[in-house]
Amino acid sequence: MRRPCKVAAALLCLAVLLLLYLLAGSAAPPPAPSAPARRPPRLGRSPPRRSPAGGGSASARKPGEQKPPKEPPSLQCMHLAVVACGDRLEETLIMLKSAVLFSSRRLCFHIFAEDSLKPEFETKLKEWPSSYTKKFEFNIYPITFSVGNAQEWKKLFKPCAAQRLFLPVILKDVDSLLYVDTDVLFLRPIDDIWQLLREFNSTQLAAMAPEHEMPKIGWYSRFARHPFYGSAGLNSGVMLMNLTRIRSARFKNSLIPGGLTWEEMLYPLYQKYKNYITWGDQDLLNIIFYFNPECLYVFPCQWNYRPDHCMYGSNCRGAEDEGVSILHGNRGVYHDDKQPTFKALYEVIRDFPFEDNLFQSLYYPLQSRFLDTVHTLCGRIPQVFLKQIEKTMKKVYENRVIVYLGANHKY
């Protein structure tokens, strides 16, 4: 009798563990344990010193000692900015959705939009489930340009795209910021690219990826009629910025030998080169960092992965090794059939119900959709697109299981 009893007990334990895993694997995260999580060190600051004995922080308060000042609100979350005009409402919402799905730390969205889009953004974002809306806050700003002719700026390249040049001037209380175009999708937590700010040296104040991995066939090296950064130029669809440094720096330029501040430089630079630039604000950024290369941190292509990286054959080694981190569907590839792999990613994230299981309702549909894209060069390397998503989802579930168990069991 003992052996059947032991077998029954083992099966019961296994069933309980399976039930806990399924409960923890639901899309809505379980309540966090009561003990507050330790904040990561602030950007640009040294981490808290440890006591010699290796115990708590050396800055622990003594009896009667005043509380230390609270961390400024601008450093309590990761700041993400986007500019949306015209028909870019849905694209922007899907981009924000991808950011919320995978990120761990709190997010602060800075949405610059035409007046007609403001109520739509407010309504749509407030419709998201509370389990996700508690992970972010958002502010919506009008389209404004502090120097020069507003109508000229608004029509530069794409509607309102030049607004990104004025972020250091407008967001005066924000220390650091990630700017992305509306046609971007995050395939891993923003926390990871945010960590690159810690890799800036003392002169670097912004980070972007090269426009092309092969300069000989890149656009800037063949067609540009103005100065550009490096041998292949820069793509500004994903731009990480230390706004504090940008505001305080003086930039070398071809106008005034003594240097100009960021705001002072923008309009004169545009006036000088406006007849020679094709890609608007991106070209102006290339010109700025041509004269100030020491100010730029160049991150690899997997952080700004575009159709050019696979449509003629895979040429982004970082994505091959680590997977795509941030997808940039430029040239409207989310909305036509020229690059069905990019379109599949966009539509699956768009259609994913917030409260559903990530594996069942996002990962598996992606695998299925990719089977229909193998006739394209991008579709022949599905692992490049899936690697980071799979890794991120596994991490999300592991964290949820740990949090769930920690909230219900005291060790």
Tab-separated table of C-alpha atoms in Angstrom, residues 187-188 302 305 309-310 313-327 341-342 345 363 366-371 373-374 376-394:
chain	number	residue	atom	x	y	z
A	187	LEU	CA	11.338	43.211	-29.218
A	188	ARG	CA	13.092	43.347	-25.838
A	302	GLN	CA	20.353	45.208	-33.890
A	305	TYR	CA	17.061	46.889	-37.537
A	309	HIS	CA	19.634	44.656	-43.108
A	310	CYS	CA	18.060	41.595	-44.724
A	313	GLY	CA	20.898	39.304	-47.753
A	314	SER	CA	21.687	39.398	-44.045
A	315	ASN	CA	24.286	42.075	-43.233
A	316	CYS	CA	23.694	42.817	-39.531
A	317	ARG	CA	26.054	40.544	-37.615
A	318	GLY	CA	24.776	41.741	-34.240
A	319	ALA	CA	21.250	40.579	-35.083
A	320	GLU	CA	22.519	37.240	-36.322
A	321	ASP	CA	24.324	36.672	-33.025
A	322	GLU	CA	21.859	38.214	-30.538
A	323	GLY	CA	18.608	38.697	-32.425
A	324	VAL	CA	16.807	41.924	-33.342
A	325	SER	CA	16.375	44.215	-30.338
A	326	ILE	CA	14.458	47.093	-31.956
A	327	LEU	CA	12.675	46.703	-35.287
A	341	THR	CA	8.232	39.463	-42.186
A	342	PHE	CA	8.106	43.036	-40.892
A	345	LEU	CA	5.529	41.289	-36.554
A	363	TYR	CA	4.987	33.876	-30.074
A	366	LEU	CA	4.527	34.771	-35.169
A	367	GLN	CA	6.050	31.393	-35.916
A	368	SER	CA	3.027	30.494	-38.011
A	369	ARG	CA	3.047	33.788	-39.934
A	370	PHE	CA	6.766	33.488	-40.653
A	371	LEU	CA	6.142	30.240	-42.545
A	373	THR	CA	7.440	34.660	-45.623
A	374	VAL	CA	10.169	32.175	-46.583
A	376	THR	CA	11.776	36.532	-49.136
A	377	LEU	CA	15.370	36.887	-47.929
A	378	CYS	CA	14.218	38.412	-44.635
A	379	GLY	CA	11.779	35.527	-44.141
A	380	ARG	CA	14.564	32.962	-44.470
A	381	ILE	CA	16.153	34.046	-41.185
A	382	PRO	CA	13.206	33.859	-38.738
A	383	GLN	CA	15.507	33.136	-35.796
A	384	VAL	CA	16.930	36.656	-36.133
A	385	PHE	CA	13.479	38.123	-35.434
A	386	LEU	CA	12.394	35.592	-32.804
A	387	LYS	CA	15.523	35.212	-30.682
A	388	GLN	CA	15.065	38.278	-28.456
A	389	ILE	CA	11.282	37.847	-28.226
A	390	GLU	CA	11.723	34.276	-26.995
A	391	LYS	CA	14.431	35.295	-24.541
A	392	THR	CA	12.351	38.207	-23.230
A	393	MET	CA	9.194	36.138	-22.785
A	394	LYS	CA	11.063	33.457	-20.876
